[in-house]
Short mmCIF file of C-alpha atoms in Angstrom, two decimals:
data_model
loop_
_atom_site.label_atom_id
_atom_site.label_comp_id
_atom_site.label_asym_id
_atom_site.label_seq_id
_atom_site.Cartn_x
_atom_site.Cartn_y
_atom_site.Cartn_z
CA MET C 1 9.12 16.88 -5.95
CA LEU C 2 6.17 15.60 -8.00
CA THR C 3 3.09 17.66 -7.34
CA GLN C 4 -0.13 18.35 -9.14
CA GLY C 5 -1.18 21.86 -8.25
CA ASP C 6 -0.57 21.97 -4.54
CA ALA C 7 -1.27 18.26 -4.05
CA THR C 8 1.63 16.01 -2.99
CA LEU C 9 2.03 12.58 -4.55
CA LEU C 10 1.88 9.81 -1.90
CA VAL C 11 1.50 6.62 -3.97
CA MET C 12 2.55 6.01 -7.57
CA ASP C 13 1.82 2.73 -9.36
CA GLY C 14 1.32 0.73 -6.16
CA ARG C 15 4.43 2.06 -4.39
CA LEU C 16 4.78 4.68 -1.70
CA ALA C 17 6.48 7.82 -2.95
CA LEU C 18 8.66 7.94 0.17
CA GLU C 19 10.64 11.03 -0.80
CA HIS C 20 7.38 12.98 -1.20
CA LEU C 21 5.99 11.63 2.07
CA HIS C 22 9.15 12.87 3.77
CA HIS C 23 8.93 16.35 2.21
CA ALA C 24 5.26 16.60 3.20
CA GLU C 25 6.09 15.40 6.75
CA PHE C 26 3.54 12.63 6.23
CA SER C 27 4.59 9.32 7.81
CA ARG C 28 4.39 5.94 6.12
CA ASP C 29 2.14 4.69 8.94
CA ARG C 30 -0.18 7.66 8.50
CA ALA C 31 -0.36 7.01 4.75
CA PHE C 32 -1.29 3.37 5.42
CA SER C 33 -3.90 4.45 7.97
CA GLU C 34 -5.46 6.98 5.56
CA LEU C 35 -5.61 4.39 2.77
CA ARG C 36 -7.19 1.77 5.07
CA SER C 37 -9.81 4.30 6.20
CA MET C 38 -10.73 4.75 2.51
CA GLY C 39 -11.24 0.99 2.07
CA VAL C 40 -7.89 0.20 0.43
CA GLN C 41 -6.63 -3.25 1.41
CA HIS C 42 -3.25 -3.27 -0.34
CA LEU C 43 -1.03 -0.95 -2.37
CA GLY C 44 -1.59 -2.92 -5.58
CA GLU C 45 -5.06 -1.35 -5.76
CA VAL C 46 -3.70 2.20 -5.90
CA ARG C 47 -2.55 3.81 -9.14
CA ARG C 48 -2.10 7.24 -7.53
CA ALA C 49 -2.79 8.84 -4.15
CA TRP C 50 -2.31 12.52 -3.37
CA LEU C 51 -2.28 14.54 -0.20
CA GLU C 52 -4.47 17.55 -0.95
CA PRO C 53 -3.78 21.03 0.48
CA SER C 54 -6.82 20.49 2.73
CA GLY C 55 -5.08 17.50 4.37
CA ARG C 56 -7.41 14.96 2.75
CA VAL C 57 -6.17 12.11 0.57
CA SER C 58 -7.46 11.59 -2.99
CA LEU C 59 -7.22 8.25 -4.78
CA LEU C 60 -7.09 6.90 -8.31
CA LEU C 61 -7.55 3.11 -8.14
CA TYR C 62 -6.74 0.45 -10.70
CA GLN C 63 -9.80 -1.25 -12.23
CA LYS C 64 -8.00 -4.58 -11.87
CA PRO C 65 -5.68 -4.53 -8.84
CA ARG C 66 -2.11 -5.71 -9.21
CA SER C 67 -0.15 -7.60 -6.57
CA GLY C 68 0.85 -5.34 -3.69
CA LEU C 69 1.79 -4.84 -0.07
CA TRP C 70 -1.13 -5.38 2.28
CA LEU C 71 -2.02 -2.52 4.59
CA LEU C 72 -3.41 -4.32 7.62
CA PRO C 73 -1.65 -3.20 10.80
CA GLU C 74 -0.69 -6.68 11.99
CA GLN C 75 0.56 -9.73 10.19
CA ASN C 76 -0.28 -13.36 10.76
CA GLU C 77 1.66 -16.17 9.07
CA THR C 78 -1.43 -18.40 8.68
CA PHE C 79 -3.38 -15.54 7.10
CA ASN C 80 -0.37 -14.76 4.87
CA GLN C 81 -0.44 -18.27 3.43
CA HIS C 82 -4.09 -17.92 2.35
CA ILE C 83 -3.78 -14.53 0.67
CA ALA C 84 -0.27 -14.57 -0.80
CA VAL C 85 0.25 -14.47 -4.57
CA ASP C 86 2.60 -17.29 -5.54
CA GLY C 87 5.92 -16.00 -6.81
CA CYS C 88 5.43 -12.36 -5.71
CA PHE C 89 6.99 -10.48 -2.83
CA ALA C 90 6.51 -6.86 -1.76
CA CYS C 91 8.93 -4.60 0.06
CA GLY C 92 7.44 -4.03 3.52
CA HIS C 93 8.76 -0.48 3.47
CA CYS C 94 7.60 0.97 0.13
CA GLY C 95 5.50 -1.74 -1.58
CA TYR C 96 7.91 -2.45 -4.48
CA VAL C 97 6.88 -5.86 -5.90
CA VAL C 98 9.23 -8.46 -7.37
CA ASN C 99 8.45 -11.77 -9.03
CA SER C 100 10.45 -14.52 -7.34
CA GLU C 101 9.73 -18.11 -6.34
CA GLN C 102 11.73 -17.63 -3.13
CA GLN C 103 11.81 -14.68 -0.78
CA PRO C 104 14.41 -12.30 -2.22
CA ASP C 105 17.66 -11.57 -0.45
CA PRO C 106 17.08 -8.49 1.75
CA HIS C 107 20.10 -6.86 0.08
CA ALA C 108 18.96 -7.73 -3.47
CA VAL C 109 17.72 -4.36 -4.75
CA LEU C 110 18.36 -1.71 -2.14
CA LEU C 111 16.61 1.27 -3.69
CA LEU C 112 15.68 2.73 -0.33
CA GLY C 113 18.41 1.40 1.94
CA GLN C 114 16.25 -1.30 3.48
CA ARG C 115 13.99 -4.17 2.53
CA ALA C 116 11.80 -6.43 4.60
CA TRP C 117 10.11 -8.69 2.07
CA ARG C 118 6.53 -9.82 2.65
CA PRO C 119 4.31 -12.02 0.50
CA ALA C 120 2.47 -9.84 -2.03
CA VAL C 121 -1.33 -10.06 -2.14
CA LYS C 122 -4.05 -9.33 -4.68
CA ARG C 123 -7.20 -9.79 -2.61
CA LEU C 124 -7.34 -10.12 1.14
CA GLY C 125 -10.75 -11.76 1.13
CA VAL C 126 -12.04 -9.08 3.48
CA GLU C 127 -15.28 -7.46 2.38
CA ARG C 128 -15.33 -4.65 4.90
CA ILE C 129 -12.67 -2.64 6.62
CA TYR C 130 -13.93 -1.02 9.80
CA HIS C 131 -12.29 2.19 10.88
CA PRO C 132 -13.16 3.64 14.29
CA HIS C 133 -13.16 7.24 13.04
CA SER C 134 -15.34 6.74 9.98
CA GLU C 135 -19.09 6.56 9.70
CA GLY C 136 -19.78 2.87 9.16
CA ALA C 137 -17.61 0.58 7.10
CA SER C 138 -16.07 0.88 3.73
CA THR C 139 -17.60 -1.82 1.55
CA ARG C 140 -15.59 -3.37 -1.25
CA GLY C 141 -17.11 -5.49 -3.98
CA GLY C 142 -15.82 -9.00 -4.69
#
C-alpha cells in the first residue's frame, strides 16, 4: 500500500488508487464527493490526493490540467457534447484515460475488471461548485 507517513494515497496522476481506497474503507463515491467539495471538477486536475489521518483530504493539483473523468454526480448527453475532449475517453470507474476516436470496447483494457467509458473532459466551463456542507462556493479561475 502506498502511503506517505500515515496518509493514504487516493488519486495518483488523475486516476483513483482503487486498491488504496478499498484498504482505507473509503468509497469511490466519497472520494468524488470530497474532491468536488474542494472545487475539483475532474480527475485530470489532480496529480495526487491523500486521505490524512485526521480524515481530511489533501490535494496536489496540476498547473495545467490533463483530460480526465468529470466528477459531477449526474451526466447529461447534451452537456457531455459541449465539454468532451475529442479523441479522449475516461474509465467511469477509475478515471484511466485513453486516446481513441471512437468509444473503446468495454473489454479493451480490463485493468480493474470493469470499464464504463465516458467522454474525457479538460474544463467543464463551470466557475463555481456549490457544496451544501461548505461555507460558500469554491471558486475556480478560468
